[in-house]
Tab-separated table of C-alpha atoms in Angstrom:
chain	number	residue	atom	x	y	z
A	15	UNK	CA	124.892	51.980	82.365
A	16	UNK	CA	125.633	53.948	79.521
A	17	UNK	CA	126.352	57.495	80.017
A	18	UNK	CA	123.399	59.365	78.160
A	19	UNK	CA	124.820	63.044	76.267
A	20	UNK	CA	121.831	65.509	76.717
A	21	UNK	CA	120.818	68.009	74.080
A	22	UNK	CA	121.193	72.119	75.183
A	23	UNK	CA	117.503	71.599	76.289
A	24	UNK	CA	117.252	68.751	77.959
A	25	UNK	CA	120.530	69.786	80.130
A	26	UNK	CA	118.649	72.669	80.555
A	27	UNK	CA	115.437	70.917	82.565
A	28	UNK	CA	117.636	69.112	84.079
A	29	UNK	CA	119.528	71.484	85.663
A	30	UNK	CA	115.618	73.505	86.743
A	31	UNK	CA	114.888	69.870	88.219
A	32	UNK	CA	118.102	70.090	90.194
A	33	UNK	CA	118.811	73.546	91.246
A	34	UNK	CA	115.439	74.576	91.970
A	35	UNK	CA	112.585	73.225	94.024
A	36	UNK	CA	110.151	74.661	91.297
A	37	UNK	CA	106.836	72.448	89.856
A	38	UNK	CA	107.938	71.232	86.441
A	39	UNK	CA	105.930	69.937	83.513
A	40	UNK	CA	108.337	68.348	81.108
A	41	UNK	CA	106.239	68.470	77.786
A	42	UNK	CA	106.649	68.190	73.939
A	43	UNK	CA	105.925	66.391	70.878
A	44	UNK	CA	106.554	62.736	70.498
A	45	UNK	CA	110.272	62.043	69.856
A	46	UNK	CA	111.450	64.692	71.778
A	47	UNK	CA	113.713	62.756	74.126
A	48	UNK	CA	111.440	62.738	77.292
A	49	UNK	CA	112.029	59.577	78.394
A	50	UNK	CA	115.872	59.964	77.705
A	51	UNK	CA	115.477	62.833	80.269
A	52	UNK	CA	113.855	61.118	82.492
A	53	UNK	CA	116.227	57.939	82.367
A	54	UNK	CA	119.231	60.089	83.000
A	55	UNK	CA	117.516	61.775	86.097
A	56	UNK	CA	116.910	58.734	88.066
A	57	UNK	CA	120.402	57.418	87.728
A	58	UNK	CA	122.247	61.542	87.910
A	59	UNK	CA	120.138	63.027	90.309
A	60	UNK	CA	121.806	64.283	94.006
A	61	UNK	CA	117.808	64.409	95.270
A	62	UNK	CA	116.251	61.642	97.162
A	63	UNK	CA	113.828	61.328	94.051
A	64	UNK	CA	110.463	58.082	93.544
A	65	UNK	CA	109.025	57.933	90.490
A	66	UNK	CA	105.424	56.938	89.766
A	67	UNK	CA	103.174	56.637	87.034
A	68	UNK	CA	99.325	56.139	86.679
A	69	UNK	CA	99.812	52.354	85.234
A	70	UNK	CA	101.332	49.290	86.347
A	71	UNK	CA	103.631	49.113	82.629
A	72	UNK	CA	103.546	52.806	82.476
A	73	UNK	CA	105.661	52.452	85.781
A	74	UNK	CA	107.832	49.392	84.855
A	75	UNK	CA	108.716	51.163	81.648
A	76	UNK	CA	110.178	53.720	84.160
A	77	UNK	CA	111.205	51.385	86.885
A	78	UNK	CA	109.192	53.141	88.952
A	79	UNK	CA	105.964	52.408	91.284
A	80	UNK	CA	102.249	53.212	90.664
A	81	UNK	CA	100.778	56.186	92.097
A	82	UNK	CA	97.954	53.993	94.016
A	83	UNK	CA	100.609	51.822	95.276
A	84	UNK	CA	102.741	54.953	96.439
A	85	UNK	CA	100.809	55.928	98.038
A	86	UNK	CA	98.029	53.567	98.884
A	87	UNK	CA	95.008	55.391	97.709
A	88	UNK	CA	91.627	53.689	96.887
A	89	UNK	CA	90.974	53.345	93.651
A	90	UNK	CA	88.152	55.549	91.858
A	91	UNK	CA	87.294	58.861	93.088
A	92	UNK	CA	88.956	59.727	96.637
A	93	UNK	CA	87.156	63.376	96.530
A	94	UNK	CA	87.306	64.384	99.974
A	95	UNK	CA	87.662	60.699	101.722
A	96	UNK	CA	89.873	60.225	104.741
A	97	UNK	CA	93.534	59.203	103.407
A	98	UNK	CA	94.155	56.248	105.473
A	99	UNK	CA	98.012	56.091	105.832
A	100	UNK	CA	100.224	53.297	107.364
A	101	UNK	CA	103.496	54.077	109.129
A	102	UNK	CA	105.502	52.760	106.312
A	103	UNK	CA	104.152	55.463	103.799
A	104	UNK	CA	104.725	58.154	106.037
A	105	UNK	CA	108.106	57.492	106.101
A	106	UNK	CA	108.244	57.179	102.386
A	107	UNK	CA	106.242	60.506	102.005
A	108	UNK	CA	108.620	62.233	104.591
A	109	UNK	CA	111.711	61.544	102.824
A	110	UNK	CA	110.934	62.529	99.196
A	111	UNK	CA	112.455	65.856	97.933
A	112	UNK	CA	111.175	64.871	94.665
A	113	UNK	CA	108.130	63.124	93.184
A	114	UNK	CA	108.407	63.017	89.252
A	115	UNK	CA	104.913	61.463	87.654
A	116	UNK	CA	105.571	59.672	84.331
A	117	UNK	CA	102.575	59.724	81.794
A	118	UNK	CA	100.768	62.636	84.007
A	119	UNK	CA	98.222	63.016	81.340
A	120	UNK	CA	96.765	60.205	81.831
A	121	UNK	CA	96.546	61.114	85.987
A	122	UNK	CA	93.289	62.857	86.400
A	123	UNK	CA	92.280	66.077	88.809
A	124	UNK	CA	91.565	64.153	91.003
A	125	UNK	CA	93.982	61.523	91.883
A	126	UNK	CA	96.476	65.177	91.417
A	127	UNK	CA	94.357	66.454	94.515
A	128	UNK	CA	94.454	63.619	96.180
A	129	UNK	CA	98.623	63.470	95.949
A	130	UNK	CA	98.805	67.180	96.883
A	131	UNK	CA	96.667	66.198	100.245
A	132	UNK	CA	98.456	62.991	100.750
A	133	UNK	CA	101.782	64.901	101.322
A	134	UNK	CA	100.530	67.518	103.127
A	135	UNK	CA	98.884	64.654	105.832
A	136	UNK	CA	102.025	63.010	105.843
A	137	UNK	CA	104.750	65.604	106.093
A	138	UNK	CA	102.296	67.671	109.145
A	139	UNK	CA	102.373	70.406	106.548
A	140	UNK	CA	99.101	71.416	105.969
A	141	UNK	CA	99.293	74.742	104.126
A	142	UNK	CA	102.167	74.196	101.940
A	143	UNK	CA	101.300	72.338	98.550
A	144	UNK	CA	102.422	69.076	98.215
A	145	UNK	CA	103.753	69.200	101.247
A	146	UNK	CA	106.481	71.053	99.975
A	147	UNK	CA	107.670	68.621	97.913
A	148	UNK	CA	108.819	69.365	94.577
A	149	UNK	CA	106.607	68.232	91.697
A	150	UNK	CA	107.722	67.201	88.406
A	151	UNK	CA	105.776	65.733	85.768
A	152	UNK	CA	106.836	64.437	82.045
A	153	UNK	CA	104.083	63.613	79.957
A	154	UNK	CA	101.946	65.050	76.586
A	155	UNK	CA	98.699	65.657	76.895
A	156	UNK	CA	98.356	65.654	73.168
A	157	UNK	CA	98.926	62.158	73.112
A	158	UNK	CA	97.254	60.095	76.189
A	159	UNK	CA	94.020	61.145	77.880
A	160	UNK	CA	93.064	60.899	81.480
A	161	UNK	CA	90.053	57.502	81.202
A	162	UNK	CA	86.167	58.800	82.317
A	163	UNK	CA	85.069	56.649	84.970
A	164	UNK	CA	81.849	55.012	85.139
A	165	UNK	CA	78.366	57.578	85.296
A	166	UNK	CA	78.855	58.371	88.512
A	167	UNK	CA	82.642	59.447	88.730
A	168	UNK	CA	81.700	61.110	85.291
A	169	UNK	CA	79.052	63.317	87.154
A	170	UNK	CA	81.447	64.427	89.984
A	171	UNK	CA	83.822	65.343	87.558
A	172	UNK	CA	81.456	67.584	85.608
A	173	UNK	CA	80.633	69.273	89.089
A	174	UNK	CA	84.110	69.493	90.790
A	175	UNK	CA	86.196	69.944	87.844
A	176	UNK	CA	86.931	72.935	85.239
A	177	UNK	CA	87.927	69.056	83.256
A	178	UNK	CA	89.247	65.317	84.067
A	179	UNK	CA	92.922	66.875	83.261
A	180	UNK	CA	95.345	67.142	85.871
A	181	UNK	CA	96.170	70.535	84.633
A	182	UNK	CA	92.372	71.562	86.134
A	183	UNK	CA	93.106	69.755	90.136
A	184	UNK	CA	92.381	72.387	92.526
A	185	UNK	CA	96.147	72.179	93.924
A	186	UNK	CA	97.135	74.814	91.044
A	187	UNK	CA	95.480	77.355	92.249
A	188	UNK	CA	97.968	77.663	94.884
A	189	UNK	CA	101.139	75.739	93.100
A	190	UNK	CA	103.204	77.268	90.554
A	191	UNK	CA	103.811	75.051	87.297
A	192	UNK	CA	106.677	75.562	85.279
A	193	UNK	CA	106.067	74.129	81.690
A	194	UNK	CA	109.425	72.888	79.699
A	195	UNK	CA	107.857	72.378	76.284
A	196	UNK	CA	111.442	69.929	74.655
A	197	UNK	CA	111.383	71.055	70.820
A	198	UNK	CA	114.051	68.908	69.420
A	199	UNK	CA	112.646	65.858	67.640
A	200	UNK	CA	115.097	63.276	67.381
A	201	UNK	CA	113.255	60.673	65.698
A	202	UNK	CA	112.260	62.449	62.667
A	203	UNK	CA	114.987	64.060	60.736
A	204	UNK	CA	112.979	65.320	57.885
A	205	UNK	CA	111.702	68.889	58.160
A	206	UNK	CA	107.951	68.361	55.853
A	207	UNK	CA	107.152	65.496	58.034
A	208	UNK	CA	107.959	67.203	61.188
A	209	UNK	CA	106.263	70.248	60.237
A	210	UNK	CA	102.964	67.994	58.888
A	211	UNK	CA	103.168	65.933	62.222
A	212	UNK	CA	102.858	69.351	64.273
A	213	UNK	CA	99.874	70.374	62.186
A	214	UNK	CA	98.228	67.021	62.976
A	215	UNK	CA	98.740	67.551	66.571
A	216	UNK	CA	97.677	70.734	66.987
A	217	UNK	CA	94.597	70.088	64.689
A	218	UNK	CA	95.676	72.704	61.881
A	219	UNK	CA	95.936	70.309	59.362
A	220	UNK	CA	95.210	72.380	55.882
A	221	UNK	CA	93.814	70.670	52.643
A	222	UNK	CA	97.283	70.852	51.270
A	223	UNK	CA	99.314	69.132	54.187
A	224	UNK	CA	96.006	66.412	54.337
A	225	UNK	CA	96.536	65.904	51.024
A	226	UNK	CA	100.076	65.177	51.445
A	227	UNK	CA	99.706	63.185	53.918
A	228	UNK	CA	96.769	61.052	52.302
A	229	UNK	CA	98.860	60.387	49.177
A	230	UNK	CA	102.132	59.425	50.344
A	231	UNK	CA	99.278	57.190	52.552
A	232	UNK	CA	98.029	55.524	49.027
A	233	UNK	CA	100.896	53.628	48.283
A	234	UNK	CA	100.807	49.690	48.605
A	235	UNK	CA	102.748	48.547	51.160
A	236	UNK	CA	105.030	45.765	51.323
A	237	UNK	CA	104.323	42.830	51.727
A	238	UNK	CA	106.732	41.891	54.752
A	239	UNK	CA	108.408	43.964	57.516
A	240	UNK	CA	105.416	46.386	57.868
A	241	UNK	CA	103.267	46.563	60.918
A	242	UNK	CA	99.525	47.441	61.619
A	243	UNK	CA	98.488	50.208	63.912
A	244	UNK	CA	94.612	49.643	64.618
A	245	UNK	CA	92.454	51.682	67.049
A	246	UNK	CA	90.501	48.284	68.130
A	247	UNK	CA	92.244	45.427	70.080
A	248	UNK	CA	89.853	42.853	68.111
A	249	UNK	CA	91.255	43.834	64.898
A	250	UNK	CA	94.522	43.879	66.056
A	251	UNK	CA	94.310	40.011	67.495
A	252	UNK	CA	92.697	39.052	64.554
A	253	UNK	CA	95.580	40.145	62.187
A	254	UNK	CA	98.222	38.413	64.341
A	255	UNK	CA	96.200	35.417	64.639
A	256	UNK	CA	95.164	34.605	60.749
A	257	UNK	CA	98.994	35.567	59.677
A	258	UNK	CA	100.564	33.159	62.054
A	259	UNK	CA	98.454	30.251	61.713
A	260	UNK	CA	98.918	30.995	57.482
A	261	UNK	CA	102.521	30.017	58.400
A	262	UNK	CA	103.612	26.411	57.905
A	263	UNK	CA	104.892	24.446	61.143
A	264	UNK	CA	104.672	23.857	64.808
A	265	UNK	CA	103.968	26.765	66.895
A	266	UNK	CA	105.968	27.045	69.826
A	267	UNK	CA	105.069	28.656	73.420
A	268	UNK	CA	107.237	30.201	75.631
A	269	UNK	CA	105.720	30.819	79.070
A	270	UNK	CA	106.271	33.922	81.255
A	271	UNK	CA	108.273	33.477	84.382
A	272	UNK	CA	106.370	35.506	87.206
A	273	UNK	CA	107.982	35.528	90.655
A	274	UNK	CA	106.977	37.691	93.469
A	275	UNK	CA	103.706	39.685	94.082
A	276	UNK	CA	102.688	41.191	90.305
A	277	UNK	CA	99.991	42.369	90.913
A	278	UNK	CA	96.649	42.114	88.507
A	279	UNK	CA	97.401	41.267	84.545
A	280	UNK	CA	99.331	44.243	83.771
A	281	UNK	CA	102.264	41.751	82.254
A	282	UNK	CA	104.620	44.322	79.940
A	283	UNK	CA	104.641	41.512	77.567
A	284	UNK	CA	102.117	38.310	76.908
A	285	UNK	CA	102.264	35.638	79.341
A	286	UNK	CA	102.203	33.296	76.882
A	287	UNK	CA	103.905	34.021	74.036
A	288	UNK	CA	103.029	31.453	70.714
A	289	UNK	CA	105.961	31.910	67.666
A	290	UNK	CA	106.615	30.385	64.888
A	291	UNK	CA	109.351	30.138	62.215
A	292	UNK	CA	108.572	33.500	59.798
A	293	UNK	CA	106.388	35.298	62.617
A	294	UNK	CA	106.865	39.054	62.460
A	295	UNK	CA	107.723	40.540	65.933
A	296	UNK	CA	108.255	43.906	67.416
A	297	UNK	CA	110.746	44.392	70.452
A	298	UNK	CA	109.312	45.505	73.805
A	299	UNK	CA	112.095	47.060	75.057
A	300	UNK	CA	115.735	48.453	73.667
A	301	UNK	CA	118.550	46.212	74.023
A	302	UNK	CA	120.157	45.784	77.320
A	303	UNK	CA	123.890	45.696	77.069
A	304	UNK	CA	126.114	45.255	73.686
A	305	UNK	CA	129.481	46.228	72.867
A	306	UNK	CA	128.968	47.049	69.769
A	307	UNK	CA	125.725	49.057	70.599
A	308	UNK	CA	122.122	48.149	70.703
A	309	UNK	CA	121.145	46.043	68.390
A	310	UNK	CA	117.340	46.785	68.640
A	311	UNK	CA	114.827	49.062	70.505
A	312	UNK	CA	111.776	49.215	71.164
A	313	UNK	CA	109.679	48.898	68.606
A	314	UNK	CA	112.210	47.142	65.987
A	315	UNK	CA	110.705	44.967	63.757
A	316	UNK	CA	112.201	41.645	62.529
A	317	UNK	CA	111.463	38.278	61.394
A	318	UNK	CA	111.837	35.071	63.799
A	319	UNK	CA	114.133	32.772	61.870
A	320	UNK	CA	114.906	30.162	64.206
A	321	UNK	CA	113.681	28.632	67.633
A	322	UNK	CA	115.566	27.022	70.329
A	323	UNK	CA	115.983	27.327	74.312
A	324	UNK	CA	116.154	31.362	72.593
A	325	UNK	CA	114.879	32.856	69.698
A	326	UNK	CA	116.375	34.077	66.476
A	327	UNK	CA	115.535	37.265	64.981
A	328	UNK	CA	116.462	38.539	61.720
A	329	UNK	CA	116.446	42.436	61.967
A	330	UNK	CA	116.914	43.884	58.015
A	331	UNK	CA	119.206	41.320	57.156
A	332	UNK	CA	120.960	40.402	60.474
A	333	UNK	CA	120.231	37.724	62.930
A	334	UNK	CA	120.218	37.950	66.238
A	335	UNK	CA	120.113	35.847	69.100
A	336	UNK	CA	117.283	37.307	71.883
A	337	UNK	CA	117.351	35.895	75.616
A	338	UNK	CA	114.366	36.681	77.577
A	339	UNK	CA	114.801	39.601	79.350
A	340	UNK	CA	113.647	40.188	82.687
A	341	UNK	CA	111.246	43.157	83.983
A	342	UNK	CA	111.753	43.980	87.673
A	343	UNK	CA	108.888	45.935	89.654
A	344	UNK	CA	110.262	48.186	92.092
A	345	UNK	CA	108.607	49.413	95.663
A	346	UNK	CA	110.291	51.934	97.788
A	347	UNK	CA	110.588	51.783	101.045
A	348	UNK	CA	112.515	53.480	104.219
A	349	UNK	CA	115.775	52.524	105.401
A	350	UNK	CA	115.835	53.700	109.077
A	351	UNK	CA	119.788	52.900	109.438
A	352	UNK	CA	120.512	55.387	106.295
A	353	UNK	CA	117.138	57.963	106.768
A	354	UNK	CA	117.144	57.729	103.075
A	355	UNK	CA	114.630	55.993	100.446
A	356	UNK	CA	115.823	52.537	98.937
A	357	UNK	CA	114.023	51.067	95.758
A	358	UNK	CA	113.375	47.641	96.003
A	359	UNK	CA	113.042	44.890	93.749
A	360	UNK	CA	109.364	43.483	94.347
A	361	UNK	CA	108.586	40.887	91.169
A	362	UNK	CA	109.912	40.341	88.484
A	363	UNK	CA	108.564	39.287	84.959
A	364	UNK	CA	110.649	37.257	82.639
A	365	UNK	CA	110.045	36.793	79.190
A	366	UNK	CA	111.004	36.950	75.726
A	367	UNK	CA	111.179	41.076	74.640
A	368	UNK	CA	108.795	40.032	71.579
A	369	UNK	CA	105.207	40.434	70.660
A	370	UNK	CA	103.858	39.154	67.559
A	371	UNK	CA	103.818	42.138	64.952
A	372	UNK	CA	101.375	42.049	62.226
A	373	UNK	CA	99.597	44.160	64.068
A	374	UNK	CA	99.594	46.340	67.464
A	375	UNK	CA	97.185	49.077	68.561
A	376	UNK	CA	97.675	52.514	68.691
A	377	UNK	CA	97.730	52.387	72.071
A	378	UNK	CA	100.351	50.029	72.633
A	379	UNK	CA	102.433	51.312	69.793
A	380	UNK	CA	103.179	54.918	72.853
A	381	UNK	CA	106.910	55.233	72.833
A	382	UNK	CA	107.761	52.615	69.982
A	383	UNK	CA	109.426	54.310	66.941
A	384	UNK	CA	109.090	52.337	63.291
A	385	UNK	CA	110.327	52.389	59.906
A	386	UNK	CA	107.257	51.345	57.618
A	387	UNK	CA	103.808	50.666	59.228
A	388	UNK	CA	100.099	50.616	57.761
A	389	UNK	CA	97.716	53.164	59.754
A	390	UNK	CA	94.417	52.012	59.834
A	391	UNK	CA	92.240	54.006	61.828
A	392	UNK	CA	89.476	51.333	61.037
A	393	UNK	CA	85.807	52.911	60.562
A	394	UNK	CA	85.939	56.121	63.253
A	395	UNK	CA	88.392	57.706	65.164
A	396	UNK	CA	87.328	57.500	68.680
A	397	UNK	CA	89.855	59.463	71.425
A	398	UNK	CA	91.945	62.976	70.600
A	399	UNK	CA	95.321	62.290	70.019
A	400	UNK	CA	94.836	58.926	68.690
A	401	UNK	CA	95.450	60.100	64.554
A	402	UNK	CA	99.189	62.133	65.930
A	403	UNK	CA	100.188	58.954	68.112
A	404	UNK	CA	100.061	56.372	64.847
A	405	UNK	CA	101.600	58.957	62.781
A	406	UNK	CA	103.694	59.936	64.881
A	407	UNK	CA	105.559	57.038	65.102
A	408	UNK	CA	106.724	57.072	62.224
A	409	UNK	CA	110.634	58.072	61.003
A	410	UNK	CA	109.707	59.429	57.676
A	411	UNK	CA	106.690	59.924	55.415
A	412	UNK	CA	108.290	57.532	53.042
A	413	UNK	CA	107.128	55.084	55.572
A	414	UNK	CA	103.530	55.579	55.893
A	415	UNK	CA	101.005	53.755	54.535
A	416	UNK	CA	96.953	54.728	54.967
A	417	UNK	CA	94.436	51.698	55.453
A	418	UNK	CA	91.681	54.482	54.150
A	419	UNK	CA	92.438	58.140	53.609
A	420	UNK	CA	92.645	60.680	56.425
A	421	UNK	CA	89.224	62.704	57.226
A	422	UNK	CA	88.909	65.747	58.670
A	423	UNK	CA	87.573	63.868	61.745
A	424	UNK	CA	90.143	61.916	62.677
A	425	UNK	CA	91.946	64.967	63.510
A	426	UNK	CA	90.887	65.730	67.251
A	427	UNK	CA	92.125	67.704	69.897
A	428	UNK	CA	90.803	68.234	73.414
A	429	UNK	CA	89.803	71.682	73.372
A	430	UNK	CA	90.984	71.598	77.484
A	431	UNK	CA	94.426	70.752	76.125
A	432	UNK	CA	94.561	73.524	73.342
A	433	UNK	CA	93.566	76.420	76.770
A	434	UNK	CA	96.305	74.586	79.037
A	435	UNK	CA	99.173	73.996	75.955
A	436	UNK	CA	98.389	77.717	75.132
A	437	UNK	CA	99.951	79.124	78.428
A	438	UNK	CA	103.021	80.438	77.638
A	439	UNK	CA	106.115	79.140	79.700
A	440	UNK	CA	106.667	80.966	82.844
A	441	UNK	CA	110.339	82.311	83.175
């Protein structure tokens, strides 16, 4: 494992994570370094720590568990239901000093609640929050929204909840949260974009920066080594489909190797995976181990220039040779002999790191960083956040290209995110 050099800031969270038992929210724009943080907690920290997330590849991306299968809950609203708990999570619950959530804003008030009673069942402590565990949550809730339920859940929401946020669960009445808002972008470097990509996500985009924007936007792109971020999944197969089968030869399939107990079809890459000579791929994931440094992360693009029992990928001008790489999905679990938490490997996923790469929804592009790519926010912008996520991907303006000019509304923000963002940062 490569040691990881923190920035002033991030040093600085890390050290509130381990000195203090304080609640943490570990916020900030895209490219901030959060998941750097994060990385360089699970493998530093002196704290018997588990980290979950709300989605089955949210919490492989973190080698981490989901919050359900933490900590067993039902899915759908748990409200005030009986927590059934089994011996084994009680031991897992009584041994945590720290829980850290990955992707928290997409954890709703709920399912917050429902942690904060959890702990307090399992640990006999009743009238301490969380059980007096230490909270700490990375996530940005200008980016990925908690999902409505059906009617129903919708309904209890509107009648239990100030909002579907975790921000609004009832459990912060009583808890203190300390927000870390990281302000150091490290993926783009010039000062315009940066200062454009702010406006966009706090919805004060002017005329002037729009127009910006909207003509650096016009340009044609090129005709190779540019990727599509759609809002619609339909579109987005529909691209990669027509462009590969426009390419001459055989397609080849490489099939996923699944061993152990998944779990439902949340596969961090396709299960079947159909390539051809010429495809355009992105990388899944940043490369594992290389002396001379990584050769690609997540979200390169390249070109596939040869098949064989692996895969060739040219990557501006170099080829490399890509193995299939293997995800492993964790569980934790009790070891009585040590009293302390173990992480074990459950499953594990192995595939090629690629996805074909016309195309990719917004969505899907969270966390990925590219060069060049085509925005095309298709006929409507439907969720807040979704305009700063595409954008924000981006290194440079010099890079974007606009399927249709920007509109005033395609610019959304969650008006419950502007009141909790607004807070200023407790000392």
């Amino acid at each position: 494992m490569t040691p990881i050099s923190l920035s002033a800031e991030q040093a600085e969270v890390f050290a509130a994570i381990e000195g203090t038992k304080q609640n943490l929210f570990i916020t900030g724009r895209a490219g901030t370094g959060k998941s750097t943080l994060l990385n360089h907690l699970s493998w530093n920290t002196s704290k018997q720590i588990v980290i979950a997330a709300p989605t089955g590849v949210a919490a492989l991306n973190v080698g981490g568990q989901t919050i359900h299968s933490l900590f067993r809950l039902p899915i759908g609203v748990i409200a005030d239901h009986v927590i059934d708990q089994p011996d084994s999570v009680r031991k897992i619950l009584n041994t945590i000093d720290t829980l850290v959530i990955d992707e928290v804003s997409m954890v709703n008030a709920d399912l917050m609640d429902a942690i904060d009673r959890s702990l307090r069942q399992a640990r006999q402590r009743p009238h301490d929050t969380f059980g007096g565990v230490q909270i700490v949550l990375f996530g940005d809730p200008y980016q990925l929204a908690p999902v409505p339920g059906d009617s129903d859940e919708r309904a209890y929401f509107a009648d239990t909840y100030r909002s579907l946020w975790f921000f609004d669960a009832k459990v912060w009445r009583d808890a203190d949260l300390r927000i870390f808002e990281l302000t150091e972008i490290h993926r783009q470097h010039d000062a315009d974009f940066k200062h454009m990509l702010n406006a966009v996500r706090h919805g004060q985009v002017t005329a002037e920066i729009a127009g910006a924007l909207n003509a650096a936007g016009a340009r044609t792109p090129p005709s190779e080594g540019v990727i599509t971020l759609a809002t619609r999944n339909d579109a987005v197969n529909r691209i990669n489909a027509e462009a590969l089968k426009r390419l001459s030869g055989r397609a080849l399939t490489a099939k996923a190797e699944v061993t152990g107990d998944f779990g439902g079809r949340t596969f961090p890459a396709d299960e079947t995976l159909e390539l051809k000579v010429g495809a355009q791929v992105m990388f899944l994931r940043n490369d594992a181990g290389h002396e001379g440094g990584p050769r690609w992360v997540n979200g390169s693009i390249g070109t596939v220039t040869k098949i064989d029992s692996t895969v060739f990928v040219d990557i501006d001008g170099e080829t490399h040779e890509v193995e299939p790489a293997i995800w492993e999905k964790f569980k934790y679990s009790y070891d009585p002999t040590t009293k302390k938490l173990s992480k074990d490997v459950v499953a594990e996923f192995t595939q090629f790191p690629l996805r074909l790469a016309w195309a990719v929804t917004i969505h899907k592009s969270q966390g990925a960083t590219y060069e060049r790519a085509i925005v095309d926010l298709g006929a409507r912008v439907f969720s807040p956040g979704q305009t700063y996520v595409a954008l924000s991907r981006l290194t440079s303006l010099d890079g974007l290209y606009l399927s249709r000019p920007l509109r005033p509304s395609d610019i959304i923000v969650d008006p419950n995110v502007r009141r909790f963002m607004q807070i200023p940062a407790q000392d």
